Tab-separated table of C-alpha atoms and ligand atoms in Angstrom:
chain	number	residue	atom	x	y	z
E	15	MET	CA	0.000	0.000	0.000
E	16	LYS	CA	1.408	3.377	-1.055
E	17	VAL	CA	2.307	5.679	1.855
E	18	LEU	CA	0.500	9.017	1.485
E	19	ASP	CA	2.292	12.231	2.408
E	20	GLY	CA	1.228	13.612	5.770
E	21	VAL	CA	3.498	16.634	5.952
E	22	TYR	CA	2.578	19.901	4.206
E	23	VAL	CA	5.149	22.652	4.725
E	24	ASP	CA	5.618	26.003	2.999
E	25	GLY	CA	2.970	25.245	0.387
E	26	ALA	CA	4.250	21.789	-0.643
E	27	TRP	CA	3.811	18.150	0.362
E	28	ARG	CA	6.849	16.247	1.543
E	29	SER	CA	7.546	12.758	2.825
E	30	ALA	CA	7.714	12.477	6.583
E	31	GLY	CA	10.804	11.820	8.682
E	32	ALA	CA	9.454	9.370	11.281
E	33	ALA	CA	10.196	5.705	10.573
E	34	GLU	CA	6.731	4.128	10.866
E	35	PRO	CA	3.799	5.415	8.811
E	36	LEU	CA	0.375	5.588	10.493
E	37	ALA	CA	-2.100	2.865	9.552
E	38	VAL	CA	-5.631	4.189	8.974
E	39	VAL	CA	-8.230	1.597	9.986
E	40	ASP	CA	-11.891	1.533	8.909
E	41	PRO	CA	-13.630	0.988	12.267
E	42	ALA	CA	-16.636	-0.682	10.612
E	43	THR	CA	-14.529	-3.388	8.929
E	44	GLU	CA	-11.329	-3.370	11.042
E	45	GLU	CA	-9.319	-3.247	7.785
E	46	VAL	CA	-6.329	-1.005	7.093
E	47	VAL	CA	-7.498	1.343	4.339
E	48	ALA	CA	-4.494	3.663	4.009
E	49	ARG	CA	-1.037	4.477	5.291
E	50	VAL	CA	0.095	8.034	5.946
E	51	GLY	CA	3.636	9.224	6.672
E	52	ALA	CA	4.156	10.282	10.300
E	53	GLY	CA	6.077	13.478	10.945
E	54	SER	CA	9.124	13.767	13.220
E	55	ALA	CA	10.356	16.596	15.445
E	56	GLN	CA	12.444	17.761	12.436
E	57	ASP	CA	9.299	18.019	10.307
E	58	VAL	CA	7.667	20.089	13.059
E	59	ASP	CA	10.722	22.341	13.177
E	60	ALA	CA	10.568	22.897	9.392
E	61	ALA	CA	6.837	23.653	9.621
E	62	VAL	CA	7.287	26.157	12.469
E	63	ARG	CA	10.089	27.914	10.575
E	64	ALA	CA	7.879	28.208	7.491
E	65	ALA	CA	5.039	29.596	9.643
E	66	ARG	CA	7.402	32.128	11.279
E	67	ASP	CA	8.696	33.313	7.906
E	68	ALA	CA	5.160	33.707	6.569
E	69	PHE	CA	3.842	35.518	9.654
E	70	PRO	CA	4.830	39.170	8.982
E	71	GLY	CA	3.313	39.137	5.492
E	72	TRP	CA	0.077	37.435	6.517
E	73	ALA	CA	-0.338	39.591	9.646
E	74	ALA	CA	-0.066	42.665	7.417
E	75	ALA	CA	-2.534	41.385	4.788
E	76	PRO	CA	-5.683	43.548	4.802
E	77	PRO	CA	-8.701	41.884	6.470
E	78	ALA	CA	-10.483	41.941	3.095
E	79	GLU	CA	-7.702	39.759	1.626
E	80	ARG	CA	-7.885	37.345	4.558
E	81	ALA	CA	-11.679	37.234	4.141
E	82	ALA	CA	-11.307	36.422	0.432
E	83	ARG	CA	-8.946	33.521	1.122
E	84	LEU	CA	-11.260	32.125	3.823
E	85	ALA	CA	-14.222	32.351	1.448
E	86	ALA	CA	-12.126	30.485	-1.139
E	87	LEU	CA	-11.328	27.852	1.524
E	88	ARG	CA	-15.045	27.454	2.305
E	89	ASP	CA	-15.714	26.994	-1.430
E	90	ALA	CA	-12.836	24.516	-1.877
E	91	MET	CA	-14.226	22.453	1.011
E	92	ALA	CA	-17.744	22.649	-0.444
E	93	THR	CA	-16.420	21.350	-3.799
E	94	ARG	CA	-14.974	18.354	-1.969
E	95	ALA	CA	-18.065	17.804	0.240
E	96	ASP	CA	-18.852	14.302	-1.022
E	97	GLU	CA	-15.231	13.187	-0.732
E	98	ILE	CA	-14.954	14.643	2.790
E	99	ALA	CA	-18.127	12.868	3.955
E	100	ALA	CA	-17.013	9.531	2.456
E	101	THR	CA	-13.588	9.907	4.065
E	102	VAL	CA	-15.060	10.640	7.513
E	103	THR	CA	-17.207	7.522	7.146
E	104	ARG	CA	-14.160	5.469	6.182
E	105	GLU	CA	-11.760	6.524	8.925
E	106	LEU	CA	-14.160	7.438	11.774
E	107	GLY	CA	-17.063	5.113	10.964
E	108	ALA	CA	-19.699	7.879	11.002
E	109	PRO	CA	-22.946	6.838	9.260
E	110	PRO	CA	-23.207	8.595	5.834
E	111	LYS	CA	-26.067	10.909	6.839
E	112	LEU	CA	-24.181	12.188	9.898
E	113	ALA	CA	-20.948	12.439	7.923
E	114	LYS	CA	-22.655	14.728	5.393
E	115	ALA	CA	-24.839	16.859	7.654
E	116	VAL	CA	-22.534	17.388	10.611
E	117	HIS	CA	-18.973	16.360	9.794
E	118	THR	CA	-18.967	18.132	6.422
E	119	GLN	CA	-21.561	20.925	6.374
E	120	LEU	CA	-20.784	22.289	9.857
E	121	PRO	CA	-17.092	22.991	9.170
E	122	ILE	CA	-17.951	24.498	5.781
E	123	ALA	CA	-20.353	26.858	7.595
E	124	VAL	CA	-17.721	27.694	10.233
E	125	ALA	CA	-15.115	28.551	7.569
E	126	GLY	CA	-17.757	30.779	5.924
E	127	SER	CA	-18.590	32.438	9.260
E	128	TYR	CA	-14.968	33.576	9.627
E	129	ALA	CA	-14.844	34.867	6.048
E	130	ASP	CA	-17.842	37.074	6.987
E	131	LEU	CA	-16.581	38.046	10.424
E	132	VAL	CA	-13.068	39.110	9.448
E	133	ALA	CA	-14.449	41.470	6.813
E	134	SER	CA	-16.397	43.434	9.437
E	135	TYR	CA	-14.489	42.881	12.718
E	136	PRO	CA	-13.237	46.107	14.401
E	137	PHE	CA	-9.479	45.424	14.574
E	138	GLU	CA	-9.034	49.077	15.656
E	139	THR	CA	-11.234	50.975	18.131
E	140	GLN	CA	-11.022	54.202	20.118
E	141	VAL	CA	-11.136	54.375	23.963
E	142	GLY	CA	-10.804	58.022	25.061
E	143	ASN	CA	-7.321	59.164	24.068
E	144	SER	CA	-6.256	55.590	23.179
E	145	THR	CA	-6.394	53.689	19.933
E	146	VAL	CA	-6.856	49.997	20.743
E	147	LEU	CA	-5.410	47.574	18.207
E	148	MET	CA	-6.223	43.871	17.955
E	149	GLU	CA	-3.097	42.170	16.575
E	150	PRO	CA	-2.463	38.508	15.675
E	151	VAL	CA	-0.751	36.464	18.395
E	152	GLY	CA	1.814	34.944	15.989
E	153	VAL	CA	2.489	31.299	15.102
E	154	VAL	CA	-0.238	28.965	16.378
E	155	GLY	CA	0.350	25.274	17.071
E	156	ALA	CA	-3.046	23.545	16.686
E	157	ILE	CA	-3.576	20.002	17.981
E	158	THR	CA	-6.886	18.278	17.231
E	159	PRO	CA	-8.724	15.026	18.108
E	160	TRP	CA	-10.408	12.484	15.837
E	161	ASN	CA	-14.034	12.689	16.969
E	162	TYR	CA	-15.017	15.577	14.667
E	163	PRO	CA	-11.962	15.342	12.439
E	164	LEU	CA	-12.721	18.302	10.157
E	165	HIS	CA	-14.777	20.516	12.478
E	166	GLN	CA	-12.100	20.520	15.187
E	167	ILE	CA	-9.494	21.571	12.614
E	168	VAL	CA	-11.620	24.341	11.103
E	169	ALA	CA	-12.698	25.649	14.545
E	170	LYS	CA	-9.016	26.454	15.201
E	171	VAL	CA	-7.445	27.122	11.809
E	172	ALA	CA	-10.170	29.411	10.382
E	173	PRO	CA	-10.185	31.937	13.277
E	174	ALA	CA	-6.369	31.803	13.569
E	175	LEU	CA	-5.961	32.634	9.861
E	176	ALA	CA	-8.721	35.249	10.092
E	177	ALA	CA	-6.831	36.919	12.960
E	178	GLY	CA	-3.645	37.095	10.843
E	179	CYS	CA	-1.829	34.250	12.613
E	180	THR	CA	0.027	31.493	10.783
E	181	VAL	CA	-0.567	27.876	11.733
E	182	VAL	CA	1.072	24.489	12.183
E	183	LEU	CA	-1.596	21.796	12.556
E	184	LYS	CA	-0.985	18.397	14.175
E	185	PRO	CA	-4.214	16.475	13.479
E	186	ALA	CA	-5.295	13.263	15.232
E	187	GLU	CA	-3.448	10.101	14.225
E	188	ASN	CA	-6.671	8.103	13.691
E	189	THR	CA	-8.126	10.459	11.080
E	190	PRO	CA	-5.317	11.859	8.907
E	191	LEU	CA	-7.162	11.378	5.586
E	192	THR	CA	-9.746	14.056	6.411
E	193	ALA	CA	-6.905	16.349	7.522
E	194	ARG	CA	-5.166	15.796	4.170
E	195	LEU	CA	-8.333	16.856	2.341
E	196	PHE	CA	-8.409	20.025	4.444
E	197	ALA	CA	-4.783	20.804	3.561
E	198	GLU	CA	-5.613	20.306	-0.129
E	199	ALA	CA	-8.494	22.754	0.208
E	200	VAL	CA	-6.207	25.327	1.878
E	201	HIS	CA	-3.710	24.891	-0.946
E	202	GLU	CA	-6.386	25.416	-3.575
E	203	ALA	CA	-7.735	28.491	-1.754
E	204	GLY	CA	-4.509	30.355	-2.552
E	205	PHE	CA	-3.126	31.212	0.894
E	206	PRO	CA	0.528	32.337	0.664
E	207	ALA	CA	3.021	29.487	1.222
E	208	GLY	CA	3.816	28.907	4.913
E	209	VAL	CA	0.605	30.495	6.251
E	210	PHE	CA	-0.826	27.010	6.895
E	211	ASN	CA	1.345	23.949	7.532
E	212	MET	CA	0.473	20.450	8.704
E	213	VAL	CA	2.424	17.628	10.311
E	214	VAL	CA	0.507	14.366	10.681
E	215	GLY	CA	2.081	12.304	13.463
E	216	LEU	CA	1.946	10.816	16.927
E	217	GLY	CA	0.948	12.962	19.914
E	218	PRO	CA	4.010	12.308	22.079
E	219	VAL	CA	6.330	12.852	19.056
E	220	ALA	CA	5.008	15.507	16.646
E	221	GLY	CA	2.439	16.943	19.086
E	222	GLN	CA	4.877	17.378	21.911
E	223	ALA	CA	7.565	18.844	19.612
E	224	LEU	CA	5.027	21.435	18.480
E	225	VAL	CA	4.022	22.409	22.030
E	226	GLU	CA	7.660	22.729	23.112
E	227	HIS	CA	8.914	24.586	20.031
E	228	PRO	CA	10.154	28.080	20.972
E	229	GLY	CA	8.887	29.402	17.620
E	230	VAL	CA	5.261	28.694	18.575
E	231	ASP	CA	3.521	31.638	20.282
E	232	MET	CA	0.236	29.935	21.132
E	233	VAL	CA	-0.971	26.364	21.515
E	234	SER	CA	-4.607	25.565	20.810
E	235	PHE	CA	-5.511	22.038	21.858
E	236	THR	CA	-8.675	19.950	21.761
E	237	GLY	CA	-8.598	16.510	23.315
E	238	SER	CA	-8.579	14.694	26.620
E	239	THR	CA	-8.230	16.476	29.940
E	240	ALA	CA	-5.173	14.312	30.770
E	241	VAL	CA	-3.200	15.473	27.719
E	242	GLY	CA	-4.601	19.010	28.013
E	243	ARG	CA	-3.307	19.327	31.567
E	244	ARG	CA	0.184	18.353	30.375
E	245	ILE	CA	0.077	20.750	27.445
E	246	GLY	CA	-1.190	23.548	29.697
E	247	ALA	CA	1.732	22.961	32.076
E	248	LEU	CA	4.289	23.000	29.246
E	249	ALA	CA	2.795	26.131	27.691
E	250	GLY	CA	2.570	27.785	31.110
E	251	GLY	CA	6.253	27.052	31.760
E	252	ALA	CA	7.174	28.848	28.551
E	253	VAL	CA	4.564	31.605	29.149
E	254	LYS	CA	2.837	30.812	25.864
E	255	ARG	CA	-0.802	31.570	25.308
E	256	VAL	CA	-2.891	28.414	25.492
E	257	ALA	CA	-6.468	27.457	24.603
E	258	LEU	CA	-7.799	24.102	25.819
E	259	GLU	CA	-11.035	22.372	24.787
E	260	LEU	CA	-11.228	19.250	26.943
E	261	GLY	CA	-13.641	16.626	28.212
E	262	GLY	CA	-17.142	16.763	29.622
E	263	LYS	CA	-19.847	14.929	31.581
E	264	SER	CA	-22.815	17.055	30.685
E	265	ALA	CA	-26.253	16.844	32.293
E	266	SER	CA	-29.705	17.029	30.751
E	267	VAL	CA	-32.040	18.117	33.560
E	268	LEU	CA	-35.754	17.324	33.300
E	269	LEU	CA	-37.338	19.673	35.849
E	270	PRO	CA	-40.592	18.611	37.533
E	271	GLY	CA	-43.399	18.903	35.007
E	272	ALA	CA	-41.092	18.738	31.949
E	273	ASP	CA	-42.673	17.260	28.837
E	274	LEU	CA	-40.838	13.923	29.032
E	275	ALA	CA	-41.209	12.517	25.506
E	276	PRO	CA	-39.497	15.345	23.543
E	277	ALA	CA	-36.919	15.801	26.316
E	278	ILE	CA	-35.906	12.123	26.271
E	279	LYS	CA	-35.895	11.946	22.471
E	280	ALA	CA	-33.670	15.008	22.095
E	281	THR	CA	-31.353	14.026	24.966
E	282	LEU	CA	-30.729	10.552	23.526
E	283	ALA	CA	-30.218	11.973	20.020
E	284	ASN	CA	-27.558	14.246	21.506
E	285	ALA	CA	-25.908	11.619	23.719
E	286	LEU	CA	-25.772	8.885	21.066
E	287	SER	CA	-24.847	11.019	18.055
E	288	ASN	CA	-21.368	10.161	16.736
E	289	SER	CA	-21.626	6.961	18.837
E	290	GLY	CA	-21.366	9.106	21.954
E	291	GLN	CA	-17.873	10.268	20.966
E	292	ARG	CA	-18.688	13.893	21.735
E	293	CYS	CA	-17.130	16.075	24.387
E	294	SER	CA	-20.454	17.880	24.897
E	295	ALA	CA	-22.634	14.719	24.963
E	296	LEU	CA	-25.536	14.849	27.436
E	297	THR	CA	-24.530	11.627	29.159
E	298	ARG	CA	-26.247	12.216	32.504
E	299	VAL	CA	-30.032	12.512	32.564
E	300	LEU	CA	-31.436	13.983	35.792
E	301	VAL	CA	-35.141	13.317	36.409
E	302	HIS	CA	-37.446	14.176	39.326
E	303	ARG	CA	-38.270	11.080	41.386
E	304	ASP	CA	-41.998	11.249	40.512
E	305	GLN	CA	-41.294	11.076	36.768
E	306	TYR	CA	-38.177	8.886	36.948
E	307	GLU	CA	-39.530	5.445	36.016
E	308	GLU	CA	-41.647	6.882	33.211
E	309	ALA	CA	-38.587	8.675	31.781
E	310	VAL	CA	-36.454	5.504	31.968
E	311	ALA	CA	-39.190	3.483	30.218
E	312	LEU	CA	-39.467	6.095	27.444
E	313	ALA	CA	-35.681	6.028	26.989
E	314	ALA	CA	-35.608	2.207	26.811
E	315	GLU	CA	-38.208	2.360	24.063
E	316	ALA	CA	-36.420	5.126	22.137
E	317	VAL	CA	-32.969	3.506	22.312
E	318	ALA	CA	-34.244	0.463	20.404
E	319	GLY	CA	-34.307	2.676	17.291
E	320	TYR	CA	-30.519	3.141	17.454
E	321	VAL	CA	-29.497	0.035	15.553
E	322	PRO	CA	-25.707	-0.517	15.464
E	323	GLY	CA	-24.425	-0.487	11.892
E	324	GLU	CA	-27.425	1.547	10.719
E	325	ARG	CA	-28.304	4.560	12.818
E	326	ILE	CA	-25.285	4.309	15.123
E	327	GLY	CA	-21.747	3.708	13.895
E	328	PRO	CA	-18.789	1.944	15.518
E	329	LEU	CA	-16.322	3.529	17.915
E	330	VAL	CA	-13.151	4.810	16.317
E	331	SER	CA	-10.811	2.027	17.437
E	332	ALA	CA	-10.481	-1.262	19.302
E	333	GLU	CA	-8.823	0.674	22.125
E	334	GLN	CA	-11.805	3.022	22.521
E	335	ARG	CA	-14.216	0.086	22.423
E	336	GLU	CA	-12.315	-1.637	25.219
E	337	ARG	CA	-12.350	1.535	27.288
E	338	VAL	CA	-16.107	1.981	26.868
E	339	VAL	CA	-16.906	-1.705	27.531
E	340	GLY	CA	-14.753	-1.397	30.655
E	341	TYR	CA	-16.991	1.439	31.885
E	342	ILE	CA	-20.143	-0.586	31.158
E	343	GLU	CA	-18.747	-3.454	33.242
E	344	LYS	CA	-17.843	-0.991	35.968
E	345	GLY	CA	-21.410	0.405	35.988
E	346	VAL	CA	-22.804	-3.089	36.490
E	347	ALA	CA	-20.240	-3.796	39.225
E	348	GLU	CA	-21.105	-0.507	40.969
E	349	GLY	CA	-24.735	-1.642	41.215
E	350	ALA	CA	-26.399	0.490	38.549
E	351	ARG	CA	-29.408	-1.102	36.791
E	352	LEU	CA	-28.744	-2.016	33.138
E	353	VAL	CA	-31.842	-0.969	31.176
E	354	ALA	CA	-30.569	-1.417	27.617
E	355	GLY	CA	-27.367	-2.526	25.877
E	356	GLY	CA	-24.477	-3.982	27.846
E	357	PRO	CA	-20.880	-5.086	27.297
E	358	THR	CA	-21.505	-7.757	24.621
E	359	PRO	CA	-20.578	-6.571	21.079
E	360	PRO	CA	-23.731	-6.265	18.934
E	361	LEU	CA	-21.932	-7.229	15.693
E	362	SER	CA	-19.128	-9.701	15.028
E	363	ARG	CA	-17.107	-7.247	12.928
E	364	GLY	CA	-16.307	-3.587	13.584
E	365	TYR	CA	-15.714	-1.709	16.827
E	366	TYR	CA	-19.414	-1.485	17.748
E	367	VAL	CA	-20.864	-1.032	21.227
E	368	SER	CA	-24.594	-1.405	21.950
E	369	PRO	CA	-26.206	1.858	23.028
E	370	THR	CA	-26.366	1.367	26.778
E	371	LEU	CA	-28.668	2.904	29.401
E	372	PHE	CA	-28.121	2.714	33.150
E	373	ALA	CA	-30.789	3.563	35.756
E	374	ASP	CA	-30.426	3.874	39.560
E	375	VAL	CA	-27.113	5.650	39.067
E	376	ALA	CA	-25.770	7.426	42.156
E	377	PRO	CA	-23.925	10.733	41.604
E	378	GLU	CA	-20.650	9.403	43.036
E	379	MET	CA	-20.409	6.342	40.730
E	380	ALA	CA	-17.602	6.345	38.147
E	381	ILE	CA	-20.184	6.154	35.321
E	382	ALA	CA	-21.688	9.425	36.659
E	383	GLN	CA	-18.364	11.222	37.153
E	384	GLU	CA	-15.932	10.156	34.415
E	385	GLU	CA	-16.066	10.843	30.702
E	386	ILE	CA	-16.798	7.561	28.891
E	387	PHE	CA	-16.755	8.838	25.278
E	388	GLY	CA	-19.137	6.183	24.000
E	389	PRO	CA	-22.896	5.458	23.730
E	390	VAL	CA	-23.530	5.113	27.476
E	391	VAL	CA	-26.156	7.189	29.305
E	392	ALA	CA	-26.743	7.349	33.078
E	393	PHE	CA	-30.161	8.193	34.602
E	394	LEU	CA	-30.051	9.877	38.020
E	395	ARG	CA	-32.947	10.741	40.356
E	396	PHE	CA	-33.358	14.078	42.127
E	397	GLU	CA	-35.633	15.248	44.958
E	398	ASP	CA	-36.044	18.944	44.148
E	399	GLU	CA	-34.444	21.710	42.072
E	400	GLU	CA	-31.631	22.391	44.546
E	401	ASP	CA	-30.756	18.699	44.549
E	402	ALA	CA	-30.817	18.692	40.723
E	403	LEU	CA	-28.466	21.669	40.606
E	404	ARG	CA	-26.062	20.098	43.080
E	405	ILE	CA	-25.924	16.883	41.017
E	406	ALA	CA	-25.716	18.718	37.666
E	407	ASN	CA	-22.777	20.855	38.884
E	408	GLY	CA	-21.198	18.008	40.863
E	409	THR	CA	-18.423	16.883	38.518
E	410	VAL	CA	-14.978	18.273	37.668
E	411	TYR	CA	-16.301	19.147	34.187
E	412	GLY	CA	-18.436	22.019	32.925
E	413	LEU	CA	-18.720	21.889	29.158
E	414	ALA	CA	-22.419	21.721	28.268
E	415	GLY	CA	-25.898	21.048	29.584
E	416	ALA	CA	-29.605	21.039	28.824
E	417	VAL	CA	-32.692	21.948	30.825
E	418	TRP	CA	-36.326	21.077	30.190
E	419	GLY	CA	-39.325	22.567	32.020
E	420	ALA	CA	-41.572	25.621	32.217
E	421	PRO	CA	-39.761	28.343	30.177
E	422	ASP	CA	-39.001	30.743	33.058
E	423	GLU	CA	-37.931	28.007	35.476
E	424	ALA	CA	-35.783	26.298	32.862
E	425	ALA	CA	-34.068	29.574	31.907
E	426	ALA	CA	-33.413	30.405	35.581
E	427	PHE	CA	-31.961	26.937	36.160
E	428	ALA	CA	-29.738	27.223	33.053
E	429	ARG	CA	-28.213	30.427	34.451
E	430	ARG	CA	-27.138	28.540	37.584
E	431	MET	CA	-25.432	25.671	35.744
E	432	GLU	CA	-21.625	25.653	35.700
E	433	ALA	CA	-21.260	24.995	31.971
E	434	GLY	CA	-20.108	26.876	28.899
E	435	GLN	CA	-23.301	26.262	26.918
E	436	VAL	CA	-26.763	25.168	28.008
E	437	ASP	CA	-29.682	24.332	25.685
E	438	VAL	CA	-33.044	25.384	27.111
E	439	ASN	CA	-36.075	23.326	26.030
E	440	GLY	CA	-34.310	21.992	22.949
E	441	GLY	CA	-32.504	25.179	21.852
E	442	ARG	CA	-30.442	24.351	18.757
E	443	PHE	CA	-26.641	24.388	18.379
E	444	ASN	CA	-25.410	27.759	17.127
E	445	ALA	CA	-22.113	27.691	15.210
E	446	ARG	CA	-21.552	31.437	15.856
E	447	ALA	CA	-22.030	31.234	19.627
E	448	PRO	CA	-18.996	30.713	21.899
E	449	PHE	CA	-18.180	27.070	22.683
E	450	GLY	CA	-15.944	25.985	25.562
E	451	GLY	CA	-15.826	24.834	29.130
E	452	TYR	CA	-15.960	25.792	32.778
E	453	LYS	CA	-13.719	24.010	35.297
E	454	GLN	CA	-11.658	21.093	33.890
E	455	SER	CA	-13.479	21.236	30.542
E	456	GLY	CA	-11.016	23.832	29.370
E	457	ILE	CA	-9.747	27.348	28.964
E	458	GLY	CA	-10.945	29.729	26.261
E	459	ARG	CA	-13.723	29.657	23.693
E	460	GLU	CA	-14.067	28.568	20.073
E	461	LEU	CA	-16.435	29.686	17.286
E	462	GLY	CA	-17.825	33.103	16.369
E	463	GLU	CA	-16.293	36.364	17.514
E	464	HIS	CA	-15.177	34.881	20.846
E	465	GLY	CA	-13.215	32.263	18.918
E	466	LEU	CA	-11.488	34.965	16.863
E	467	THR	CA	-10.339	37.027	19.866
E	468	GLU	CA	-8.492	33.990	21.295
E	469	TYR	CA	-5.946	34.544	18.509
E	470	LEU	CA	-5.549	38.315	19.029
E	471	HIS	CA	-3.316	40.435	21.251
E	472	THR	CA	-4.658	43.742	22.516
E	473	LYS	CA	-2.444	46.825	22.201
E	474	SER	CA	-3.308	50.380	23.215
E	475	LEU	CA	-1.662	53.493	21.759
E	476	GLN	CA	-2.081	56.715	23.748
E	477	PHE	CA	-2.328	60.061	21.965
N	18	LIG	P1	-6.145	12.874	23.123
N	18	LIG	O1	-5.973	13.897	24.179
N	18	LIG	O2	-5.553	11.547	23.317
N	18	LIG	O3	-5.552	13.405	21.744
N	18	LIG	C1	-5.890	14.642	21.178
N	18	LIG	C2	-4.734	15.131	20.326
N	18	LIG	O4	-3.602	15.360	21.157
N	18	LIG	C3	-4.283	14.146	19.244
N	18	LIG	O5	-3.932	14.866	18.078
N	18	LIG	C4	-3.053	13.511	19.871
N	18	LIG	O6	-2.133	13.043	18.933
N	18	LIG	C5	-2.463	14.692	20.635
N	18	LIG	N1	-1.579	14.319	21.725
N	18	LIG	C6	-1.606	13.175	22.493
N	18	LIG	N2	-0.584	13.199	23.380
N	18	LIG	C7	0.085	14.358	23.199
N	18	LIG	C8	1.215	14.966	23.829
N	18	LIG	N3	1.875	14.374	24.821
N	18	LIG	N4	1.621	16.180	23.391
N	18	LIG	C9	0.972	16.801	22.393
N	18	LIG	N5	-0.088	16.291	21.749
N	18	LIG	C10	-0.539	15.077	22.152
N	18	LIG	O7	-7.707	12.831	22.879
N	18	LIG	P2	-8.507	11.964	21.817
N	18	LIG	O8	-8.592	10.578	22.331
N	18	LIG	O9	-7.992	12.164	20.456
N	18	LIG	O10	-9.933	12.708	21.872
N	18	LIG	C11	-10.880	12.397	22.810
N	18	LIG	C12	-10.917	13.463	23.903
N	18	LIG	O11	-11.060	14.777	23.372
N	18	LIG	C13	-12.086	13.310	24.818
N	18	LIG	O12	-11.664	13.343	26.160
N	18	LIG	C14	-12.982	14.501	24.514
N	18	LIG	O13	-13.786	14.936	25.548
N	18	LIG	C15	-12.035	15.520	24.078
N	18	LIG	N6	-12.694	16.478	23.185
N	18	LIG	C16	-12.979	17.738	23.627
N	18	LIG	C17	-13.616	18.654	22.818
N	18	LIG	C18	-13.973	20.040	23.272
N	18	LIG	O14	-14.231	20.878	22.441
N	18	LIG	N7	-13.994	20.327	24.546
N	18	LIG	C19	-13.937	18.283	21.527
N	18	LIG	C20	-13.624	16.998	21.097
N	18	LIG	C21	-12.973	16.117	21.940
């Protein structure tokens, strides 16, 4: 099998320096479908140098020029939409409908949102006798996970380029084919050489070299809290700016009197989408004790519609499947009641896990505290609103949440949740609203104007 280039530096593809190429596995068939060259620390060094050389020119490019290139990037991605969706299905296992609607159309929309925003953003404002300038931070090292392989890339690279920064991207090792398509789209969009660079490779090799490189001014990372903590410490030691989008254990709270059927349907759709491999998944469902058994019964009925291999895809890898099955076994051992699913694989081939529901989950159980990153949902009982709030806020995470109930009560409850984004009575995802976490879910925000300012320094000139 031919080894595909994974390193794109200074506007050209090159073969990578690390000895072993990465094997890309189709999680639905367990077959190796491609091999991609893995970058070394030397490749990262070359990429950072190219980004440094390109920085002064790109930082000085008028916002209208940056907007034009981002619009061209959006269009180049849109031209490749079918290929992107098919590639996400092949290397992540996402069902085709999800791959098209979410994995492909969302990042195209996000790239377009930054083309619009940069054209109108006030990079210069007046405060009394001061002129306040918003200037690009410099060279950005972006490190992304596999769960939304294109969206996570675009949510960093588009605002960084819009701000006038140059970028070195280290995408996830499981999904390098989607990252290659993105790099092709950047190339076609006509950005000057060196403005965007990519080094496919292993986290502890290429990722770490990028974080530690003195030529990198800011590190923007999305991934696990364990790796994020390490990256934050390294960046802090070098006094580099850092943005971290980490894990979650988000709650969907059904207040007394909530309309159960739509609340359960929407919560499960959220929690099981992408096979539960979502940092913002609503994996804890909190229900008032009087409505608890009815809610669990509705969920058991609804989950039957999530047929593995049809509506719900596999997990990304054998390793992830083992991790998730381990949590299901732990839930059983902790005494939670298994309502649907379980540890037995539903299909003989592919890294599938049955969508699994647990009832009688106590807030201190591991399955109620730790991020599982798979199709596993825990139902918890509460006594009153204060109890619900204590349970909802009672984890180390604070990424997302949902509340269902009478409009005023639900809105008031949402304001008291320790989470970066809360959907009230089924409020829809907004790709221009800030996304990010409280507590150990991260530092900083992505998307929209808040996502752009992460990549800007503030300077004031007094006159
Ligand atoms: P991960 O932390 O293992 O890897 C993420 C990225 O970091 C990969 O590109 C990996 O190669 C790289 N990496 C690993 N070790 C590194 C090191 N020592 N130095 C530098 N880079 C290193 O996470 P994952 O398994 O790919 O993704 C799943 C996790 O990501 C989940 O915990 C999930 O909650 C989180 N996530 C968070 C968000 C968010 O926006 N908050 C979004 C998606 C995923």
